[in-house]
Coordinates of C-alpha atoms and ligand atoms in Angstrom, one line a residue:
X186 CA -137.6 -10.5 22.8
X187 CA -134.5 -12.8 22.5
X188 CA -130.8 -12.2 22.4
X189 CA -129.6 -12.4 18.8
X190 CA -126.0 -12.3 19.7
X191 CA -126.0 -15.2 22.1
X192 CA -122.7 -16.5 23.6
X193 CA -123.3 -14.8 26.8
X194 CA -123.0 -11.3 25.4
X195 CA -125.9 -9.0 24.3
X196 CA -126.6 -5.3 23.7
X197 CA -129.9 -3.4 23.9
X198 CA -131.0 0.0 23.0
X199 CA -134.0 1.7 24.8
X200 CA -135.6 5.1 24.6
X201 CA -136.6 7.5 27.3
X202 CA -140.2 8.3 27.8
X203 CA -142.1 11.5 28.7
X204 CA -144.9 11.2 31.1
X205 CA -148.1 13.0 30.3
X206 CA -149.7 12.2 33.6
X207 CA -146.8 11.7 36.1
X208 CA -145.8 9.0 38.7
X209 CA -145.1 11.0 41.8
X210 CA -145.5 9.0 45.1
X211 CA -144.4 5.5 45.8
X212 CA -146.6 3.1 47.7
X213 CA -144.1 0.2 48.0
X214 CA -140.4 1.0 47.8
X215 CA -139.2 -2.6 47.7
X216 CA -141.6 -3.6 44.9
X217 CA -141.5 -0.2 43.3
X218 CA -145.3 0.2 43.0
X219 CA -146.7 3.7 42.4
X220 CA -149.5 5.4 44.3
X221 CA -151.2 6.5 41.0
X222 CA -151.3 5.3 37.4
X223 CA -149.2 7.3 34.9
X224 CA -149.3 7.7 31.0
X225 CA -146.4 8.4 28.8
X226 CA -145.1 8.6 25.3
X227 CA -142.0 6.6 24.5
X228 CA -139.4 8.6 22.6
X229 CA -137.3 7.8 19.5
X230 CA -134.0 9.8 19.8
X231 CA -133.2 10.0 23.5
X232 CA -131.6 6.5 23.7
X233 CA -129.6 4.5 26.2
X234 CA -127.4 1.6 25.1
X235 CA -126.2 -1.2 27.3
X236 CA -123.9 -4.2 26.6
X237 CA -123.9 -7.1 29.2
X238 CA -121.5 -10.0 29.1
X239 CA -121.3 -13.0 31.5
X240 CA -118.2 -13.3 33.5
X241 CA -116.7 -16.4 35.0
X242 CA -118.4 -17.3 38.3
X243 CA -116.8 -15.7 41.3
X244 CA -115.9 -12.3 39.9
X245 CA -117.8 -9.2 40.8
X246 CA -120.1 -7.5 38.4
X247 CA -118.1 -4.7 36.7
X248 CA -119.9 -1.5 35.6
X249 CA -118.6 1.0 33.1
X250 CA -119.9 4.1 31.3
X251 CA -118.7 4.8 27.8
X252 CA -117.3 8.3 27.6
X253 CA -117.7 10.8 24.8
X254 CA -114.2 9.7 23.5
X255 CA -115.3 6.2 23.2
X256 CA -113.4 4.8 26.2
X257 CA -114.9 2.8 29.1
X258 CA -114.6 4.5 32.5
X259 CA -115.6 2.9 35.8
X260 CA -119.1 4.1 36.7
X261 CA -119.8 6.2 39.8
X262 CA -120.5 4.2 42.9
X263 CA -124.4 5.2 43.3
X264 CA -125.1 4.1 39.7
X265 CA -122.7 1.0 39.7
X266 CA -124.5 -0.3 42.9
X267 CA -128.0 0.2 41.4
X268 CA -126.8 -1.7 38.3
X269 CA -125.3 -4.5 40.3
X270 CA -128.5 -5.0 42.3
X271 CA -130.5 -5.2 39.2
X272 CA -128.2 -7.7 37.6
X273 CA -128.4 -9.9 40.7
X274 CA -132.2 -9.6 40.7
X275 CA -132.3 -10.6 37.1
X276 CA -130.0 -13.5 37.6
X277 CA -131.9 -14.7 40.6
X278 CA -135.2 -14.5 38.6
X279 CA -133.5 -16.6 35.9
X280 CA -132.3 -19.1 38.5
X281 CA -128.6 -18.4 37.7
X282 CA -125.7 -17.3 40.0
X283 CA -123.6 -15.2 37.6
X284 CA -121.8 -11.9 37.5
X285 CA -121.5 -9.6 34.5
X286 CA -119.5 -7.0 32.8
X287 CA -121.9 -4.1 32.0
X288 CA -121.2 -1.0 29.9
X289 CA -123.7 1.8 29.4
X290 CA -124.2 5.0 27.4
X291 CA -126.7 7.7 27.0
X292 CA -126.9 9.9 23.9
X293 CA -128.6 12.7 25.9
X294 CA -128.1 14.5 29.3
X295 CA -128.2 12.1 32.2
X296 CA -130.3 12.7 35.4
X297 CA -131.6 16.0 34.2
X298 CA -135.3 15.3 34.0
X299 CA -135.2 13.4 30.7
X300 CA -136.0 10.0 32.0
X301 CA -132.5 8.6 31.5
X302 CA -133.0 6.1 34.4
X303 CA -136.1 4.8 32.5
X304 CA -134.3 4.1 29.3
X305 CA -131.0 3.2 31.1
X306 CA -132.6 0.5 33.3
X307 CA -134.7 -0.7 30.4
X308 CA -131.7 -1.2 28.2
X309 CA -129.9 -2.9 31.1
X310 CA -132.8 -5.3 31.7
X311 CA -133.1 -6.3 28.1
X312 CA -129.4 -6.6 27.6
X313 CA -128.8 -8.8 30.8
X314 CA -131.8 -11.1 29.9
X315 CA -130.4 -11.2 26.3
X316 CA -127.0 -12.3 27.6
X317 CA -128.6 -14.9 29.9
X318 CA -130.4 -16.1 26.6
X319 CA -133.8 -15.7 28.2
X320 CA -136.8 -15.1 26.1
X321 CA -139.3 -12.8 28.0
X322 CA -142.5 -11.2 26.8
X323 CA -142.9 -7.5 27.1
X324 CA -145.3 -7.7 30.1
X325 CA -142.9 -9.6 32.2
X326 CA -140.0 -7.5 30.9
X327 CA -141.9 -4.4 32.1
X328 CA -142.2 -5.9 35.7
X329 CA -138.6 -6.8 35.7
X330 CA -137.5 -3.3 34.5
X331 CA -139.8 -1.7 37.0
X332 CA -138.0 -3.6 39.9
X333 CA -134.8 -1.8 39.1
X334 CA -136.0 1.1 41.2
X335 CA -136.8 3.3 38.2
X336 CA -140.5 2.7 38.1
X337 CA -141.0 4.6 34.9
X338 CA -138.8 2.0 33.3
X339 CA -142.0 -0.1 33.2
X340 CA -143.2 2.2 30.4
X341 CA -140.0 2.3 28.3
X342 CA -140.4 -1.4 27.6
X343 CA -143.2 -0.5 25.1
X344 CA -143.3 1.9 22.2
X345 CA -145.9 4.5 21.5
X346 CA -148.3 5.6 24.1
X347 CA -148.2 3.5 27.5
X348 CA -150.1 3.4 30.7
X349 CA -148.5 2.1 33.9
X350 CA -151.4 1.3 36.1
X351 CA -151.1 1.5 39.9
X352 CA -151.2 -2.3 39.9
X353 CA -153.3 -3.9 42.7
X354 CA -150.9 -6.9 42.8
X355 CA -147.1 -7.0 42.2
X356 CA -147.4 -8.8 38.9
X357 CA -150.0 -6.4 37.7
X358 CA -147.5 -3.6 37.9
X359 CA -146.5 -3.6 34.3
X360 CA -147.0 -1.1 31.4
X361 CA -149.7 -1.5 28.9
X362 CA -149.5 0.0 25.4
X363 CA -152.5 2.3 24.7
X364 CA -151.5 3.0 21.0
X365 CA -148.5 2.1 18.9
X366 CA -146.1 4.9 17.7
X367 CA -147.5 5.1 14.2
X368 CA -151.1 5.8 15.5
X369 CA -150.2 9.4 16.4
X370 CA -147.0 11.1 15.2
X371 CA -146.3 13.7 18.1
X372 CA -143.1 15.6 18.6
X373 CA -141.3 16.4 21.8
X374 CA -139.0 19.5 21.5
X375 CA -136.9 19.4 24.7
X376 CA -135.5 22.8 25.7
X377 CA -132.4 22.2 27.9
X378 CA -131.9 25.0 30.3
X379 CA -129.6 23.0 32.4
X380 CA -128.1 19.7 31.2
X381 CA -126.4 18.9 34.6
X382 CA -127.7 16.1 36.8
X383 CA -130.3 17.2 39.4
X384 CA -129.4 17.3 43.0
X385 CA -132.5 15.7 44.3
X386 CA -133.4 12.3 42.9
X387 CA -136.9 11.4 41.8
X388 CA -136.7 8.5 44.5
X389 CA -136.4 11.2 47.2
X390 CA -139.3 13.2 45.5
X391 CA -141.5 10.1 45.6
X392 CA -140.9 9.7 49.3
X393 CA -141.4 13.3 50.3
X394 CA -144.6 13.8 48.0
X395 CA -147.3 12.8 50.7
X396 CA -145.9 15.6 53.0
X397 CA -147.2 18.3 50.6
X398 CA -150.6 19.8 51.4
X399 CA -151.3 19.6 47.7
X400 CA -150.5 16.0 47.2
X401 CA -154.0 14.5 48.2
X402 CA -155.7 17.1 46.1
X403 CA -153.7 16.1 43.0
X404 CA -154.5 12.4 43.7
X405 CA -158.2 13.2 43.8
X406 CA -158.0 14.9 40.4
X407 CA -156.0 12.1 38.6
X408 CA -158.7 9.7 37.7
X409 CA -160.4 12.4 35.7
X410 CA -157.1 13.5 34.1
X411 CA -156.1 10.0 33.2
X412 CA -159.5 9.5 31.5
X413 CA -159.1 12.7 29.5
X414 CA -155.5 11.6 28.4
X415 CA -156.7 8.2 27.4
X416 CA -159.5 9.7 25.4
X417 CA -157.2 12.3 23.7
X418 CA -154.8 9.6 22.7
X419 CA -157.6 7.5 21.2
X420 CA -158.9 10.5 19.3
X421 CA -155.5 11.9 18.4
X422 CA -156.7 15.3 19.9
X423 CA -153.8 17.6 21.0
X424 CA -156.1 20.3 22.0
X425 CA -157.7 17.9 24.6
X426 CA -154.4 16.4 25.7
X427 CA -152.4 19.5 26.0
X428 CA -154.0 21.5 28.8
X429 CA -154.3 18.5 31.0
X430 CA -150.6 17.4 30.7
X431 CA -149.5 20.9 31.3
X432 CA -151.6 21.3 34.4
X433 CA -150.4 17.9 35.7
X434 CA -146.8 18.8 35.2
X435 CA -147.2 22.2 36.9
X436 CA -149.0 20.5 39.9
X437 CA -146.3 17.8 40.3
X438 CA -143.9 20.7 40.8
X439 CA -146.3 22.5 43.2
X440 CA -146.2 19.2 45.3
X441 CA -142.5 19.1 45.1
X442 CA -142.1 22.7 46.0
X443 CA -144.4 22.4 48.9
X444 CA -143.2 19.1 50.3
X445 CA -141.3 18.9 53.6
X446 CA -138.4 19.4 52.7
X447 CA -139.2 21.4 49.5
X448 CA -137.6 20.5 46.2
X449 CA -137.2 23.2 43.6
X450 CA -136.4 21.7 40.2
X451 CA -137.4 24.7 38.2
X452 CA -135.0 27.5 37.2
X453 CA -135.4 30.9 35.7
X454 CA -135.1 29.3 32.2
X455 CA -138.0 26.9 32.9
X456 CA -140.3 29.8 33.4
X457 CA -139.0 31.6 30.3
X458 CA -139.8 28.5 28.2
X459 CA -143.3 28.2 29.7
X460 CA -143.9 31.8 28.8
X461 CA -142.6 31.2 25.2
X462 CA -145.1 28.3 24.8
X463 CA -148.0 30.6 26.1
X464 CA -147.0 33.2 23.4
X465 CA -146.9 30.6 20.7
X466 CA -150.4 29.4 21.7
X467 CA -151.7 32.9 21.6
X468 CA -150.4 33.0 17.9
X469 CA -152.4 29.7 17.2
X470 CA -149.6 27.1 17.6
X471 CA -150.7 24.0 19.4
X472 CA -147.8 23.4 21.9
X473 CA -148.1 22.3 25.5
X474 CA -145.4 21.9 28.1
X475 CA -144.5 19.1 30.5
X476 CA -141.6 19.0 32.9
X477 CA -140.2 15.9 34.7
X478 CA -137.9 16.0 37.8
X479 CA -135.6 18.6 36.5
X480 CA -135.6 22.2 35.0
X481 CA -135.9 21.2 31.3
X482 CA -139.0 21.6 29.5
X483 CA -140.6 19.1 27.0
X484 CA -142.8 21.0 24.4
X485 CA -145.4 18.6 22.9
X486 CA -146.5 19.6 19.5
X487 CA -147.5 18.4 15.9
X488 CA -144.9 17.7 13.3
X489 CA -146.0 20.8 11.2
X490 CA -145.2 23.0 14.2
X491 CA -142.0 21.4 15.4
X492 CA -139.7 23.9 13.4
X493 CA -141.4 27.0 14.7
X494 CA -141.4 25.7 18.3
X495 CA -137.8 24.7 18.2
X496 CA -136.7 27.9 16.6
X497 CA -138.6 29.9 19.2
X498 CA -137.2 28.3 22.2
X499 CA -133.7 28.1 20.7
X500 CA -133.8 31.9 20.5
X501 CA -134.2 32.2 24.4
X502 CA -131.1 33.3 26.2
X503 CA -131.7 30.7 29.0
X504 CA -132.0 27.7 26.6
X505 CA -128.6 25.9 26.1
X506 CA -129.7 23.6 23.4
X507 CA -132.8 21.9 22.0
X508 CA -133.4 18.2 21.4
X509 CA -136.1 17.4 18.6
X510 CA -137.5 14.1 19.5
X511 CA -140.9 12.4 18.7
X512 CA -142.8 9.2 19.5
X513 CA -140.9 6.0 19.1
X514 CA -140.7 2.3 19.4
X515 CA -139.9 -0.4 21.9
X516 CA -136.3 -1.6 23.0
X517 CA -134.3 -3.7 20.5
X518 CA -131.4 -6.0 20.7
X519 CA -128.5 -5.8 18.3
X520 CA -124.8 -6.6 17.9
X521 CA -123.4 -3.2 18.3
X522 CA -121.5 -3.8 21.6
X523 CA -119.8 -1.1 23.7
X524 CA -116.9 -3.4 24.3
Ligands
PMV854 O1 -139.2 6.3 37.6 P1 -138.6 7.4 38.5 O2 -138.3 6.9 39.9 O3 -137.2 7.9 37.8 O4 -139.6 8.5 38.6 C1 -140.0 9.2 37.4 C2 -140.7 10.5 37.9 C3 -141.2 11.5 36.8 O5 -140.2 11.3 35.8 C4 -141.1 12.9 37.3 C5 -142.5 11.2 36.4 C6 -142.8 10.0 35.5 O6 -143.9 9.5 35.5 O7 -141.9 9.7 34.5

């Protein structure tokens, strides 16, 4: 991966990913290493774009969000600080003392359980390294994206189906592609029951997870689940994959709801979509749900069932809108700058 634009300015686009087996519990906060391995599918349509440009030495890194009307607005402090820290980290890694102008944009709801931090920090990492003119292989890019604090960004660096092992050592904590996107064309119909940002961050959820009485139980079950998911991907077997990913998602939320303090990401609409999926299955449609740290439900299905699944959940009163996504590729650099 190398900057095409050069001249100290680069733009990158990266996709969100949906975890089949979830990362929930952090073992090293500074290095952002997870307790358990996770496996995900990189998406195609839920995208983050980021433009990074080198500033003259001495200036502070500036962070903007592109608004819907196409203007740049200063980013909120929490997000801007996370971006500045990642820019500093990457410049330090590159042996440069520079500041940057950064602009970011997501084409889907931010902070609502759609992995916007994974795509956002992956796009940022690729754009900053592009602006610095650094050539970085995907493995190293994955380590650098992970260090942003959004561990799941380690997976968005690769397209298709990706495992992020727990990583014995720091440098082993990078994503590994299990299969490219063209290997298995799966759909992700996302039922949005609430597009607003969640009130409790995943970072807080990772910290609180071990306080749940169900946390250890889930950890014990994970090696078996991970093995089934690897096998299901290799065999392109949705009937094998589906029940395991739905179970893992429900149990992540069981852990969250029973941690001290408890976190409730689910809303009434979440349950309505889960029920609709059960109904569809009883009619012979292969569709299985997974839910990240938010109330919105990802329905995994085959392309031939996408229409029926989307139409069914669109009709639910609690569903505001539906995003039809599917498996996608790795991040790319281009010259479509945000400023
Ligand atoms: O990468 P983070 O810190 O945003 O945490 C991601 C947590 C989940 O989305 C719930 C699970 C996952 O593996 O993506």
